[in-house]
mmCIF file of C-alpha atoms in Angstrom:
data_model
loop_
_atom_site.group_PDB
_atom_site.id
_atom_site.type_symbol
_atom_site.label_atom_id
_atom_site.label_comp_id
_atom_site.label_asym_id
_atom_site.label_seq_id
_atom_site.Cartn_x
_atom_site.Cartn_y
_atom_site.Cartn_z
ATOM 1 C CA MET I 1 78.184 54.088 34.974
ATOM 2 C CA LEU I 2 78.104 51.511 37.321
ATOM 3 C CA THR I 3 74.250 52.115 36.865
ATOM 4 C CA LEU I 4 74.397 51.343 33.018
ATOM 5 C CA LEU I 5 76.561 48.380 33.662
ATOM 6 C CA VAL I 6 74.196 46.517 36.003
ATOM 7 C CA GLY I 7 71.300 47.577 33.925
ATOM 8 C CA ALA I 8 73.049 45.977 30.799
ATOM 9 C CA LEU I 9 73.505 43.240 32.863
ATOM 10 C CA VAL I 10 70.283 42.429 33.950
ATOM 11 C CA VAL I 11 68.941 42.907 30.256
ATOM 12 C CA ALA I 12 71.719 40.474 29.133
ATOM 13 C CA LEU I 13 70.301 37.617 31.836
ATOM 14 C CA VAL I 14 66.649 38.543 30.729
ATOM 15 C CA ALA I 15 67.639 37.237 27.299
ATOM 16 C CA LEU I 16 69.683 34.652 27.908
ATOM 17 C CA GLY I 17 66.669 33.068 30.104
ATOM 18 C CA THR I 18 64.457 33.889 27.239
ATOM 19 C CA VAL I 19 66.725 31.940 24.806
ATOM 20 C CA LEU I 20 66.956 29.024 27.137
ATOM 21 C CA PHE I 21 63.153 29.000 27.579
ATOM 22 C CA PHE I 22 62.292 28.542 23.961
ATOM 23 C CA ASP I 23 65.149 26.160 23.734
ATOM 24 C CA LEU I 24 63.406 23.681 26.277
ATOM 25 C CA THR I 25 59.783 24.659 25.092
ATOM 26 C CA GLY I 26 60.088 25.546 21.756
ATOM 27 C CA ASP I 27 59.772 24.269 18.295
ATOM 28 C CA ASP I 28 61.287 20.908 19.130
ATOM 29 C CA GLU I 29 58.651 19.555 21.863
ATOM 30 C CA GLN I 30 57.459 16.331 21.116
ATOM 31 C CA GLN I 31 53.813 16.535 20.055
ATOM 32 C CA THR I 32 51.208 14.289 21.127
ATOM 33 C CA ALA I 33 50.018 11.883 18.256
ATOM 34 C CA GLN I 34 46.780 11.564 16.862
ATOM 35 C CA GLU I 35 44.377 9.273 17.513
ATOM 36 C CA THR I 36 43.446 8.027 14.038
ATOM 37 C CA ARG I 37 43.321 4.749 12.367
ATOM 38 C CA PRO I 38 44.616 3.085 9.236
ATOM 39 C CA ALA I 39 41.872 2.839 5.633
ATOM 40 C CA LEU I 40 43.006 -0.478 5.191
ATOM 41 C CA TYR I 41 43.894 -3.025 8.140
ATOM 42 C CA ARG I 42 45.012 -6.637 7.629
ATOM 43 C CA ILE I 43 46.045 -9.752 9.836
ATOM 44 C CA GLN I 44 49.149 -11.653 8.763
ATOM 45 C CA ASP I 45 49.215 -14.972 10.682
ATOM 46 C CA SER I 46 51.250 -18.294 8.832
ATOM 47 C CA ARG I 47 50.372 -20.708 11.743
ATOM 48 C CA ASP I 48 52.391 -23.217 11.224
ATOM 49 C CA SER I 49 55.497 -21.042 10.773
ATOM 50 C CA ASN I 50 58.850 -21.935 12.219
ATOM 51 C CA MET I 51 58.390 -18.625 14.166
ATOM 52 C CA ASN I 52 55.133 -19.352 15.621
ATOM 53 C CA VAL I 53 55.852 -22.481 16.794
ATOM 54 C CA VAL I 54 59.095 -21.741 18.445
ATOM 55 C CA LEU I 55 58.487 -18.443 19.870
ATOM 56 C CA SER I 56 54.426 -18.906 20.836
ATOM 57 C CA SER I 57 54.812 -18.649 24.416
ATOM 58 C CA ARG I 58 56.911 -15.929 26.676
ATOM 59 C CA GLU I 59 57.588 -19.054 29.010
ATOM 60 C CA ASP I 60 59.821 -20.593 26.721
ATOM 61 C CA ASP I 61 61.338 -17.024 25.048
ATOM 62 C CA THR I 62 61.745 -15.383 28.776
ATOM 63 C CA ARG I 63 64.531 -12.834 27.452
ATOM 64 C CA PRO I 64 62.817 -9.138 27.602
ATOM 65 C CA LEU I 65 63.271 -6.971 24.806
ATOM 66 C CA ASN I 66 65.877 -4.430 24.755
ATOM 67 C CA GLU I 67 66.537 -1.078 22.896
ATOM 68 C CA GLY I 68 69.606 -2.266 21.233
ATOM 69 C CA GLU I 69 67.886 -5.316 19.761
ATOM 70 C CA LEU I 70 64.749 -3.632 18.565
ATOM 71 C CA PHE I 71 65.968 -0.160 17.100
ATOM 72 C CA GLU I 72 69.859 -0.468 16.470
ATOM 73 C CA ARG I 73 72.096 -2.389 13.804
ATOM 74 C CA HIS I 74 69.736 -3.827 11.628
ATOM 75 C CA ASN I 75 66.639 -1.960 12.044
ATOM 76 C CA SER I 76 68.344 1.581 12.426
ATOM 77 C CA GLU I 77 68.054 1.244 8.571
ATOM 78 C CA ILE I 78 65.627 -0.896 6.713
ATOM 79 C CA SER I 79 65.518 -1.501 3.106
ATOM 80 C CA GLY I 80 64.103 -3.213 0.516
ATOM 81 C CA GLN I 81 61.497 -3.265 -2.365
ATOM 82 C CA SER I 82 64.208 -0.656 -3.891
ATOM 83 C CA LEU I 83 62.908 1.728 -0.137
ATOM 84 C CA ASP I 84 65.119 2.954 2.053
ATOM 85 C CA PHE I 85 63.305 4.069 5.286
ATOM 86 C CA THR I 86 65.729 5.336 8.350
ATOM 87 C CA LEU I 87 64.527 5.533 12.163
ATOM 88 C CA ARG I 88 63.918 8.570 13.429
ATOM 89 C CA ASP I 89 61.743 8.196 16.761
ATOM 90 C CA SER I 90 61.775 5.109 18.982
ATOM 91 C CA ASP I 91 60.533 4.439 22.399
ATOM 92 C CA LEU I 92 60.221 0.735 24.419
ATOM 93 C CA THR I 93 57.970 1.317 27.564
ATOM 94 C CA GLU I 94 56.363 -1.354 30.188
ATOM 95 C CA ASP I 95 53.260 0.643 30.003
ATOM 96 C CA CYS I 96 51.775 -1.146 27.036
ATOM 97 C CA SER I 97 48.260 1.057 27.154
ATOM 98 C CA ALA I 98 50.606 4.519 26.304
ATOM 99 C CA ALA I 99 50.973 2.794 23.086
ATOM 100 C CA VAL I 100 47.661 2.598 21.850
ATOM 101 C CA TRP I 101 44.529 4.685 22.196
ATOM 102 C CA GLY I 102 41.098 3.158 22.816
ATOM 103 C CA ASP I 103 39.400 0.839 25.806
ATOM 104 C CA GLY I 104 38.704 -2.042 23.640
ATOM 105 C CA LEU I 105 42.367 -2.379 22.526
ATOM 106 C CA GLN I 106 43.722 -1.437 25.904
ATOM 107 C CA GLN I 107 41.763 -4.248 27.627
ATOM 108 C CA ALA I 108 42.784 -6.804 25.061
ATOM 109 C CA LEU I 109 46.493 -6.046 25.776
ATOM 110 C CA THR I 110 45.627 -6.453 29.433
ATOM 111 C CA ASP I 111 43.812 -9.749 29.035
ATOM 112 C CA ALA I 112 46.865 -10.664 26.862
ATOM 113 C CA ASP I 113 48.957 -9.670 29.690
ATOM 114 C CA CYS I 114 51.122 -7.322 27.424
ATOM 115 C CA THR I 115 54.405 -6.604 29.425
ATOM 116 C CA GLN I 116 56.022 -4.151 26.993
ATOM 117 C CA ALA I 117 55.140 -2.251 23.730
ATOM 118 C CA GLY I 118 58.198 -1.192 21.254
ATOM 119 C CA ARG I 119 57.334 1.531 18.821
ATOM 120 C CA ALA I 120 59.638 3.473 15.972
ATOM 121 C CA THR I 121 58.614 5.970 13.310
ATOM 122 C CA TYR I 122 60.189 5.715 9.883
ATOM 123 C CA VAL I 123 60.835 8.054 7.020
ATOM 124 C CA SER I 124 61.990 7.227 3.560
ATOM 125 C CA ASP I 125 63.573 9.263 0.618
ATOM 126 C CA ASP I 126 60.373 8.297 -1.554
ATOM 127 C CA ASP I 127 57.824 10.210 0.850
ATOM 128 C CA ILE I 128 56.573 7.487 2.749
ATOM 129 C CA PHE I 129 56.483 7.808 6.311
ATOM 130 C CA GLY I 130 55.377 4.620 8.891
ATOM 131 C CA VAL I 131 55.262 3.182 12.281
ATOM 132 C CA VAL I 132 56.084 -0.193 13.536
ATOM 133 C CA THR I 133 54.809 -1.316 17.058
ATOM 134 C CA VAL I 134 55.660 -4.446 18.848
ATOM 135 C CA PHE I 135 53.704 -5.872 21.615
ATOM 136 C CA ASN I 136 55.441 -8.424 24.071
ATOM 137 C CA LEU I 137 52.356 -10.681 25.125
ATOM 138 C CA ALA I 138 52.228 -14.138 26.986
ATOM 139 C CA ASP I 139 51.587 -16.529 24.127
ATOM 140 C CA ILE I 140 50.107 -16.559 20.289
ATOM 141 C CA GLU I 141 46.886 -16.569 21.220
ATOM 142 C CA GLY I 142 47.121 -13.613 23.104
ATOM 143 C CA SER I 143 48.888 -12.024 20.008
ATOM 144 C CA ARG I 144 46.027 -13.191 17.488
ATOM 145 C CA ALA I 145 43.279 -11.704 20.298
ATOM 146 C CA VAL I 146 45.129 -8.535 20.189
ATOM 147 C CA ALA I 147 45.554 -8.223 16.331
ATOM 148 C CA GLN I 148 41.321 -8.955 16.110
ATOM 149 C CA ALA I 149 40.513 -6.584 18.940
ATOM 150 C CA MET I 150 42.074 -3.654 16.124
ATOM 151 C CA GLU I 151 39.322 -4.572 13.920
ATOM 152 C CA LEU I 152 36.235 -2.239 13.511
ATOM 153 C CA PRO I 153 33.439 -4.571 14.443
ATOM 154 C CA GLU I 154 31.136 -5.100 11.728
ATOM 155 C CA THR I 155 27.726 -3.219 11.907
ATOM 156 C CA GLU I 156 24.743 -2.734 9.593
ATOM 157 C CA GLU I 157 24.409 -0.409 6.911
ATOM 158 C CA ASP I 158 23.028 2.695 8.902
ATOM 159 C CA GLU I 159 24.564 1.859 12.171
ATOM 160 C CA GLU I 160 28.152 3.579 13.017
ATOM 161 C CA PRO I 161 30.677 1.033 14.568
ATOM 162 C CA VAL I 162 32.733 1.643 17.954
ATOM 163 C CA ASP I 163 35.838 1.855 17.059
ATOM 164 C CA PRO I 164 37.914 -0.238 19.451
ATOM 165 C CA GLY I 165 41.286 2.035 19.084
ATOM 166 C CA PHE I 166 44.724 1.537 17.417
ATOM 167 C CA VAL I 167 48.344 2.131 17.792
ATOM 168 C CA LEU I 168 50.057 5.352 18.592
ATOM 169 C CA PRO I 169 53.278 6.896 16.801
ATOM 170 C CA PRO I 170 55.986 7.352 19.783
ATOM 171 C CA SER I 171 55.745 10.892 17.987
ATOM 172 C CA GLY I 172 53.032 13.096 16.432
ATOM 173 C CA ASN I 173 55.523 15.417 14.862
ATOM 174 C CA ASP I 174 55.405 16.156 11.144
ATOM 175 C CA PRO I 175 54.969 14.115 9.120
ATOM 176 C CA PHE I 176 53.440 11.664 11.675
ATOM 177 C CA ASP I 177 50.725 14.447 12.853
ATOM 178 C CA ARG I 178 48.874 13.498 9.115
ATOM 179 C CA LEU I 179 49.009 10.001 9.833
ATOM 180 C CA GLY I 180 45.788 8.307 9.011
ATOM 181 C CA ALA I 181 44.486 11.773 7.330
ATOM 182 C CA GLY I 182 45.374 10.540 4.181
ATOM 183 C CA TYR I 183 45.224 6.628 2.261
ATOM 184 C CA SER I 184 47.253 4.448 4.923
ATOM 185 C CA ALA I 185 47.469 0.955 5.446
ATOM 186 C CA ALA I 186 48.472 -1.492 8.199
ATOM 187 C CA ASP I 187 49.696 -4.874 8.554
ATOM 188 C CA ALA I 188 49.327 -6.711 11.979
ATOM 189 C CA ILE I 189 51.344 -9.525 12.000
ATOM 190 C CA ILE I 190 51.526 -12.629 14.307
ATOM 191 C CA THR I 191 55.157 -13.611 15.320
ATOM 192 C CA GLY I 192 55.120 -15.723 17.999
ATOM 193 C CA HIS I 193 53.860 -14.380 21.554
ATOM 194 C CA TYR I 194 54.808 -11.084 20.017
ATOM 195 C CA LEU I 195 52.482 -8.743 17.783
ATOM 196 C CA VAL I 196 54.214 -6.633 15.250
ATOM 197 C CA VAL I 197 52.081 -3.937 13.755
ATOM 198 C CA VAL I 198 53.443 -2.138 10.457
ATOM 199 C CA TRP I 199 51.474 1.190 9.528
ATOM 200 C CA VAL I 200 52.407 3.297 6.135
ATOM 201 C CA GLN I 201 51.495 6.570 4.316
ATOM 202 C CA PRO I 202 52.606 8.331 1.397
ATOM 203 C CA ALA I 203 53.667 11.574 2.210
ATOM 204 C CA ASP I 204 51.711 13.529 -0.389
ATOM 205 C CA SER I 205 48.322 11.776 0.537
ATOM 206 C CA GLU I 206 46.018 14.268 1.842
ATOM 207 C CA SER I 207 42.604 11.882 1.772
ATOM 208 C CA VAL I 208 41.417 8.202 2.341
ATOM 209 C CA GLU I 209 39.997 8.170 -0.946
ATOM 210 C CA GLU I 210 43.187 8.318 -2.767
ATOM 211 C CA ARG I 211 43.473 4.700 -2.692
ATOM 212 C CA VAL I 212 47.328 3.302 -3.811
ATOM 213 C CA SER I 213 48.668 -0.010 -3.221
ATOM 214 C CA LEU I 214 51.354 0.204 -0.409
ATOM 215 C CA VAL I 215 52.369 -3.378 -0.484
ATOM 216 C CA ALA I 216 56.170 -2.504 -1.036
ATOM 217 C CA PRO I 217 56.638 -0.060 1.879
ATOM 218 C CA LEU I 218 54.496 -2.902 4.093
ATOM 219 C CA VAL I 219 56.627 -5.688 3.241
ATOM 220 C CA THR I 220 60.176 -3.796 3.587
ATOM 221 C CA LEU I 221 59.245 -2.213 7.002
ATOM 222 C CA ALA I 222 57.869 -5.500 7.830
ATOM 223 C CA ASN I 223 62.194 -6.594 8.271
ATOM 224 C CA PHE I 224 61.729 -4.822 11.824
ATOM 225 C CA ARG I 225 61.107 -8.615 12.783
ATOM 226 C CA ASN I 226 64.316 -9.575 12.192
ATOM 227 C CA PRO I 227 65.373 -9.702 15.873
ATOM 228 C CA PHE I 228 62.918 -12.112 16.566
ATOM 229 C CA PHE I 229 64.355 -14.610 13.741
ATOM 230 C CA ARG I 230 67.849 -14.395 15.859
ATOM 231 C CA ARG I 231 65.416 -15.431 18.724
ATOM 232 C CA ILE I 232 64.377 -18.651 17.095
ATOM 233 C CA GLY I 233 68.224 -19.344 17.400
ATOM 234 C CA GLU I 234 68.114 -18.478 21.467
ATOM 235 C CA VAL I 235 64.870 -20.514 22.007
ATOM 236 C CA GLY I 236 66.014 -23.421 20.321
ATOM 237 C CA GLY I 237 64.425 -23.306 17.014
ATOM 238 C CA GLY I 238 67.182 -25.767 15.458
ATOM 239 C CA GLU I 239 68.970 -22.856 13.257
ATOM 240 C CA GLY I 240 71.906 -22.261 15.136
ATOM 241 C CA THR I 241 72.496 -19.929 17.962
ATOM 242 C CA GLY I 242 72.974 -16.140 18.435
ATOM 243 C CA THR I 243 72.006 -13.022 20.182
ATOM 244 C CA GLU I 244 71.796 -9.357 19.275
ATOM 245 C CA GLU I 245 74.519 -7.065 20.737
ATOM 246 C CA GLY I 246 73.797 -6.190 24.606
ATOM 247 C CA ALA I 247 71.242 -9.313 24.635
ATOM 248 C CA GLY I 248 71.556 -11.691 27.308
ATOM 249 C CA ASP I 249 74.925 -11.688 29.198
ATOM 250 C CA GLY I 250 76.279 -8.791 27.086
ATOM 251 C CA THR I 251 78.336 -10.588 24.697
ATOM 252 C CA GLU I 252 77.888 -10.476 20.816
ATOM 253 C CA GLU I 253 77.658 -14.012 19.172
ATOM 254 C CA GLU I 254 77.151 -14.447 15.594
ATOM 255 C CA LEU I 255 73.788 -14.237 14.179
ATOM 256 C CA VAL I 256 71.564 -16.703 12.380
ATOM 257 C CA GLU I 257 71.024 -16.109 8.913
ATOM 258 C CA ASP I 258 67.224 -14.064 8.300
ATOM 259 C CA PRO I 259 65.377 -16.696 7.000
ATOM 260 C CA PRO I 260 63.027 -14.758 3.761
ATOM 261 C CA LEU I 261 59.498 -12.650 4.965
ATOM 262 C CA GLU I 262 56.581 -14.425 4.595
ATOM 263 C CA GLU I 263 54.873 -14.052 0.812
ATOM 264 C CA GLU I 264 53.905 -10.477 -0.069
ATOM 265 C CA ILE I 265 49.833 -9.734 -0.332
ATOM 266 C CA PRO I 266 48.877 -9.704 -4.017
ATOM 267 C CA ILE I 267 48.276 -5.621 -4.827
ATOM 268 C CA GLU I 268 44.760 -6.304 -5.990
ATOM 269 C CA GLU I 269 44.075 -7.437 -2.002
ATOM 270 C CA GLN I 270 45.756 -4.465 -0.691
ATOM 271 C CA VAL I 271 43.182 -1.509 -2.050
ATOM 272 C CA GLU I 272 39.930 -2.272 -1.104
ATOM 273 C CA GLN I 273 37.145 0.209 0.421
ATOM 274 C CA PRO I 274 39.238 2.447 2.643
ATOM 275 C CA VAL I 275 37.640 3.507 6.358
ATOM 276 C CA ASP I 276 37.202 7.482 7.214
ATOM 277 C CA PRO I 277 38.904 7.329 10.646
ATOM 278 C CA GLY I 278 36.564 10.152 11.459
ATOM 279 C CA GLU I 279 33.865 7.769 11.428
#
């Protein structure tokens, strides 16, 4: 009887160990994001905007980014253009090279003295998913240089361009394992010494040839920049003062009202000949 009890206990312990192993290493394991790029890539630069003037240098805007201001409060759910996005994954790191792929882009981030990269994935009930990435760079010229570094270089008709690289989502789990395989579009928005990259794709798109207008989701997720509007007041932009909860001395002060986003991109300018991410 004692032998049977000991045997049953051993079997139970083995079974428990198996369950714990699969809990820790099973389907919930974070998948690595694929190295792809959007079919359509644009740079938005409102050169004379208040944000670009006030937040033009990290010498003036010295406070580092924090997870609270980037991923909590208004950015946990982003709505607009009749779309509602919910935050899924987020990451804030000082290793900017870990947020991108491609030697050219990694070198551009180094040259621009990137000190932080924040990334977030969003999903919507309208079967659109997207990624937002923000880089904390030394100055606005560095922001412009990094944005330009993500463009495919012009080549001769029979010459294949060398891909400089693009941003990596913080997770490659479904549906982000399909990002770039379908038709997707990205905007790189010059936001002072920050560069914000918004990248969206319909969940049911399976080919880069399925060209659609993605203006609405791009404009909606551009609201991720709201914390930077608040920094205008912090730095002294003349529109009041305020900080995000958990920023500065840890107190929560009254926030300045968010200015409207930049003018939307015309739909006809959004639909261009896509670039095959496999090329």
